[in-house]
Amino acid sequence: MTASHLEQLLIARLIREKGGTSQTWRRALGKVIVRDAETHAHCNWDVRLSGTETQRAAIERLLDDVRLEHSIVAAG
């Protein structure tokens, strides 16, 4: 899975679970940051959250689940 696919997956799940628009969630989610898998063997990606406290809490809960399913992603 690539970072852009991961971003699409996160946004789709947020819309399905919490409602709202893709643009709103994309702004709240921020960019997916991919790190070197050699130095981050457990999970090589992260996001820089913005948005409201409620949006950030919803994203954090989702990230916990998604990291278990997709811990390593490729850039792109």
N, CA, C and O atoms as a DFTB+ gen file, in Angstrom:
304 C
 N C O
     1  1       0.842      -1.169       0.000
     2  2       0.000       0.000       0.000
     3  2       0.892       1.239       0.000
     4  3       1.923       1.280       0.672
     5  1       0.482       2.229      -0.753
     6  2       1.229       3.482      -0.802
     7  2       0.601       4.498       0.152
     8  3      -0.514       4.308       0.637
     9  1       1.330       5.567       0.408
    10  2       0.842       6.622       1.300
    11  2      -0.453       7.244       0.766
    12  3      -1.359       7.543       1.544
    13  1      -0.546       7.439      -0.541
    14  2      -1.769       8.037      -1.093
    15  2      -2.955       7.087      -0.963
    16  3      -4.075       7.531      -0.712
    17  1      -2.720       5.778      -1.130
    18  2      -3.793       4.805      -0.927
    19  2      -4.230       4.780       0.542
    20  3      -5.419       4.676       0.846
    21  1      -3.269       4.876       1.427
    22  2      -3.572       4.907       2.856
    23  2      -4.406       6.140       3.195
    24  3      -5.375       6.056       3.951
    25  1      -4.027       7.272       2.636
    26  2      -4.783       8.505       2.873
    27  2      -6.226       8.350       2.391
    28  3      -7.157       8.753       3.088
    29  1      -6.417       7.773       1.213
    30  2      -7.757       7.546       0.675
    31  2      -8.551       6.598       1.572
    32  3      -9.738       6.815       1.817
    33  1      -7.891       5.548       2.060
    34  2      -8.547       4.597       2.951
    35  2      -8.995       5.282       4.238
    36  3     -10.128       5.093       4.682
    37  1      -8.120       6.067       4.832
    38  2      -8.452       6.769       6.072
    39  2      -9.632       7.714       5.878
    40  3     -10.551       7.739       6.696
    41  1      -9.610       8.477       4.815
    42  2     -10.681       9.439       4.547
    43  2     -11.999       8.712       4.298
    44  3     -13.037       9.131       4.810
    45  1     -11.973       7.640       3.527
    46  2     -13.196       6.880       3.253
    47  2     -13.791       6.310       4.541
    48  3     -15.005       6.349       4.740
    49  1     -12.946       5.789       5.399
    50  2     -13.443       5.232       6.662
    51  2     -13.968       6.321       7.585
    52  3     -14.963       6.112       8.280
    53  1     -13.320       7.473       7.605
    54  2     -13.811       8.581       8.425
    55  2     -15.178       9.053       7.944
    56  3     -16.065       9.319       8.755
    57  1     -15.348       9.158       6.644
    58  2     -16.646       9.573       6.096
    59  2     -17.711       8.550       6.453
    60  3     -18.809       8.911       6.877
    61  1     -17.389       7.271       6.281
    62  2     -18.353       6.206       6.560
    63  2     -18.722       6.167       8.050
    64  3     -19.888       5.983       8.400
    65  1     -17.730       6.341       8.916
    66  2     -17.975       6.216      10.349
    67  2     -18.477       7.493      11.003
    68  3     -19.262       7.430      11.949
    69  1     -18.038       8.658      10.517
    70  2     -18.355       9.920      11.186
    71  2     -19.141      10.906      10.335
    72  3     -19.640      11.906      10.852
    73  1     -19.259      10.636       9.017
    74  2     -19.947      11.575       8.145
    75  2     -19.024      12.699       7.716
    76  3     -17.819      12.649       7.966
    77  1     -19.574      13.697       7.083
    78  2     -18.774      14.829       6.628
    79  2     -18.311      14.633       5.193
    80  3     -18.741      13.708       4.504
    81  1     -17.439      15.508       4.764
    82  2     -16.962      15.478       3.383
    83  2     -15.502      15.062       3.332
    84  3     -14.787      15.125       4.332
    85  1     -15.078      14.641       2.164
    86  2     -13.683      14.244       2.001
    87  2     -12.755      15.438       2.193
    88  3     -11.662      15.289       2.738
    89  1     -13.175      16.613       1.754
    90  2     -12.332      17.804       1.907
    91  2     -12.130      18.162       3.375
    92  3     -11.029      18.531       3.781
    93  1     -13.182      18.054       4.161
    94  2     -13.087      18.355       5.591
    95  2     -12.119      17.395       6.270
    96  3     -11.251      17.824       7.030
    97  1     -12.263      16.098       6.001
    98  2     -11.403      15.102       6.632
    99  2      -9.980      15.173       6.100
   100  3      -9.035      14.927       6.849
   101  1      -9.806      15.502       4.827
   102  2      -8.458      15.627       4.262
   103  2      -7.689      16.745       4.962
   104  3      -6.506      16.594       5.267
   105  1      -8.365      17.869       5.215
   106  2      -7.723      18.975       5.932
   107  2      -7.397      18.587       7.368
   108  3      -6.322      18.915       7.870
   109  1      -8.310      17.896       8.028
   110  2      -8.093      17.499       9.420
   111  2      -6.999      16.435       9.534
   112  3      -6.245      16.417      10.507
   113  1      -6.915      15.556       8.545
   114  2      -5.941      14.468       8.573
   115  2      -4.532      14.958       8.276
   116  3      -3.576      14.525       8.919
   117  1      -4.399      15.838       7.327
   118  2      -3.069      16.279       6.913
   119  2      -2.414      15.248       6.013
   120  3      -3.076      14.325       5.538
   121  1      -1.136      15.396       5.778
   122  2      -0.409      14.485       4.900
   123  2       0.082      13.263       5.655
   124  3       0.392      13.325       6.845
   125  1       0.145      12.142       4.931
   126  2       0.747      10.935       5.477
   127  2       2.258      11.065       5.304
   128  3       2.752      11.281       4.198
   129  1       2.971      10.931       6.398
   130  2       4.428      11.039       6.387
   131  2       5.005       9.630       6.419
   132  3       4.718       8.856       7.332
   133  1       5.815       9.301       5.421
   134  2       6.426       7.971       5.350
   135  2       7.880       8.090       5.785
   136  3       8.639       8.922       5.288
   137  1       8.239       7.232       6.728
   138  2       9.616       7.210       7.230
   139  2      10.309       5.942       6.736
   140  3       9.660       5.040       6.207
   141  1      11.604       5.877       6.907
   142  2      12.395       4.729       6.478
   143  2      11.997       3.494       7.291
   144  3      12.018       3.526       8.522
   145  1      11.636       2.412       6.607
   146  2      11.231       1.180       7.281
   147  2      12.383       0.532       8.035
   148  3      12.153      -0.253       8.954
   149  1      13.619       0.850       7.659
   150  2      14.785       0.306       8.366
   151  2      14.870       0.841       9.798
   152  3      15.229       0.110      10.721
   153  1      14.541       2.104       9.971
   154  2      14.621       2.705      11.299
   155  2      13.275       2.720      12.021
   156  3      13.223       2.946      13.230
   157  1      12.200       2.484      11.295
   158  2      10.854       2.446      11.880
   159  2      10.202       1.120      11.474
   160  3       9.239       1.101      10.708
   161  1      10.733       0.028      11.990
   162  2      10.310      -1.314      11.565
   163  2       8.893      -1.661      12.013
   164  3       8.232      -2.469      11.360
   165  1       8.415      -1.084      13.089
   166  2       7.083      -1.413      13.591
   167  2       5.988      -0.738      12.780
   168  3       4.997      -1.372      12.419
   169  1       6.166       0.536      12.495
   170  2       5.197       1.321      11.723
   171  2       5.949       2.491      11.108
   172  3       6.511       3.316      11.829
   173  1       5.966       2.570       9.792
   174  2       6.799       3.583       9.146
   175  2       6.030       4.814       8.665
   176  3       6.541       5.567       7.836
   177  1       4.832       5.029       9.161
   178  2       4.089       6.207       8.724
   179  2       3.413       6.900       9.910
   180  3       3.201       6.318      10.974
   181  1       3.088       8.170       9.670
   182  2       2.394       8.974      10.662
   183  2       1.653      10.076       9.915
   184  3       1.838      10.242       8.709
   185  1       0.829      10.818      10.612
   186  2       0.126      11.956      10.020
   187  2       0.287      13.157      10.938
   188  3       0.544      13.002      12.132
   189  1       0.138      14.348      10.383
   190  2       0.157      15.591      11.163
   191  2      -1.273      16.112      11.218
   192  3      -1.774      16.696      10.257
   193  1      -1.906      15.896      12.335
   194  2      -3.314      16.234      12.475
   195  2      -3.522      17.732      12.669
   196  3      -2.692      18.436      13.244
   197  1      -4.657      18.184      12.166
   198  2      -5.152      19.520      12.463
   199  2      -6.649      19.340      12.689
   200  3      -7.080      18.234      13.013
   201  1      -7.423      20.345      12.535
   202  2      -8.858      20.200      12.729
   203  2      -9.256      20.398      14.179
   204  3      -8.453      20.801      15.021
   205  1     -10.512      20.105      14.444
   206  2     -11.059      20.307      15.782
   207  2     -10.632      19.182      16.713
   208  3     -10.109      18.158      16.271
   209  1     -10.857      19.380      17.984
   210  2     -10.537      18.345      18.967
   211  2     -11.345      17.075      18.698
   212  3     -10.819      15.970      18.831
   213  1     -12.596      17.220      18.326
   214  2     -13.445      16.072      18.015
   215  2     -12.930      15.330      16.792
   216  3     -12.894      14.100      16.783
   217  1     -12.530      16.070      15.755
   218  2     -11.978      15.440      14.554
   219  2     -10.681      14.703      14.876
   220  3     -10.484      13.572      14.434
   221  1      -9.809      15.330      15.633
   222  2      -8.535      14.692      15.984
   223  2      -8.754      13.421      16.784
   224  3      -8.052      12.432      16.577
   225  1      -9.715      13.432      17.693
   226  2     -10.007      12.240      18.491
   227  2     -10.520      11.110      17.603
   228  3     -10.125       9.957      17.776
   229  1     -11.391      11.431      16.660
   230  2     -11.912      10.409      15.740
   231  2     -10.793       9.828      14.882
   232  3     -10.748       8.620      14.648
   233  1      -9.898      10.683      14.418
   234  2      -8.786      10.232      13.587
   235  2      -7.840       9.355      14.401
   236  3      -7.403       8.311      13.917
   237  1      -7.522       9.754      15.611
   238  2      -6.617       8.971      16.467
   239  2      -7.162       7.569      16.715
   240  3      -6.413       6.594      16.667
   241  1      -8.468       7.466      16.982
   242  2      -9.064       6.148      17.197
   243  2      -8.945       5.291      15.939
   244  3      -8.633       4.102      16.016
   245  1      -9.191       5.891      14.798
   246  2      -9.081       5.161      13.538
   247  2      -7.635       4.758      13.260
   248  3      -7.383       3.643      12.804
   249  1      -6.689       5.648      13.528
   250  2      -5.284       5.351      13.268
   251  2      -4.807       4.140      14.057
   252  3      -4.005       3.351      13.556
   253  1      -5.289       3.984      15.280
   254  2      -4.907       2.818      16.082
   255  2      -5.274       1.523      15.363
   256  3      -4.475       0.588      15.317
   257  1      -6.473       1.469      14.807
   258  2      -6.914       0.268      14.090
   259  2      -6.157       0.073      12.777
   260  3      -5.725      -1.036      12.460
   261  1      -6.004       1.135      12.033
   262  2      -5.383       1.035      10.711
   263  2      -3.902       0.689      10.826
   264  3      -3.371      -0.018       9.969
   265  1      -3.238       1.162      11.846
   266  2      -1.819       0.815      12.026
   267  2      -1.627      -0.680      12.228
   268  3      -0.596      -1.226      11.834
   269  1      -2.592      -1.347      12.831
   270  2      -2.501      -2.799      12.999
   271  2      -2.642      -3.516      11.653
   272  3      -1.997      -4.538      11.419
   273  1      -3.479      -2.981      10.783
   274  2      -3.738      -3.591       9.476
   275  2      -2.672      -3.238       8.446
   276  3      -2.303      -4.075       7.621
   277  1      -2.177      -2.005       8.489
   278  2      -1.238      -1.492       7.475
   279  2      -0.095      -0.747       8.180
   280  3      -0.068       0.483       8.199
   281  1       0.818      -1.482       8.742
   282  2       1.875      -0.831       9.515
   283  2       3.010      -0.297       8.642
   284  3       3.687       0.655       9.028
   285  1       3.224      -0.892       7.480
   286  2       4.288      -0.452       6.585
   287  2       3.669      -0.034       5.253
   288  3       2.916      -0.796       4.646
   289  1       3.988       1.171       4.806
   290  2       3.510       1.664       3.511
   291  2       4.686       2.164       2.696
   292  3       5.754       2.464       3.230
   293  1       4.473       2.247       1.411
   294  2       5.486       2.784       0.495
   295  2       5.169       4.243       0.212
   296  3       4.017       4.669       0.295
   297  1       6.194       4.993      -0.119
   298  2       5.989       6.386      -0.508
   299  2       5.218       6.415      -1.823
   300  3       5.297       5.490      -2.632
   301  1       4.485       7.483      -2.012
   302  2       3.781       7.631      -3.289
   303  2       2.321       7.846      -3.142
   304  3       1.614       7.985      -4.140
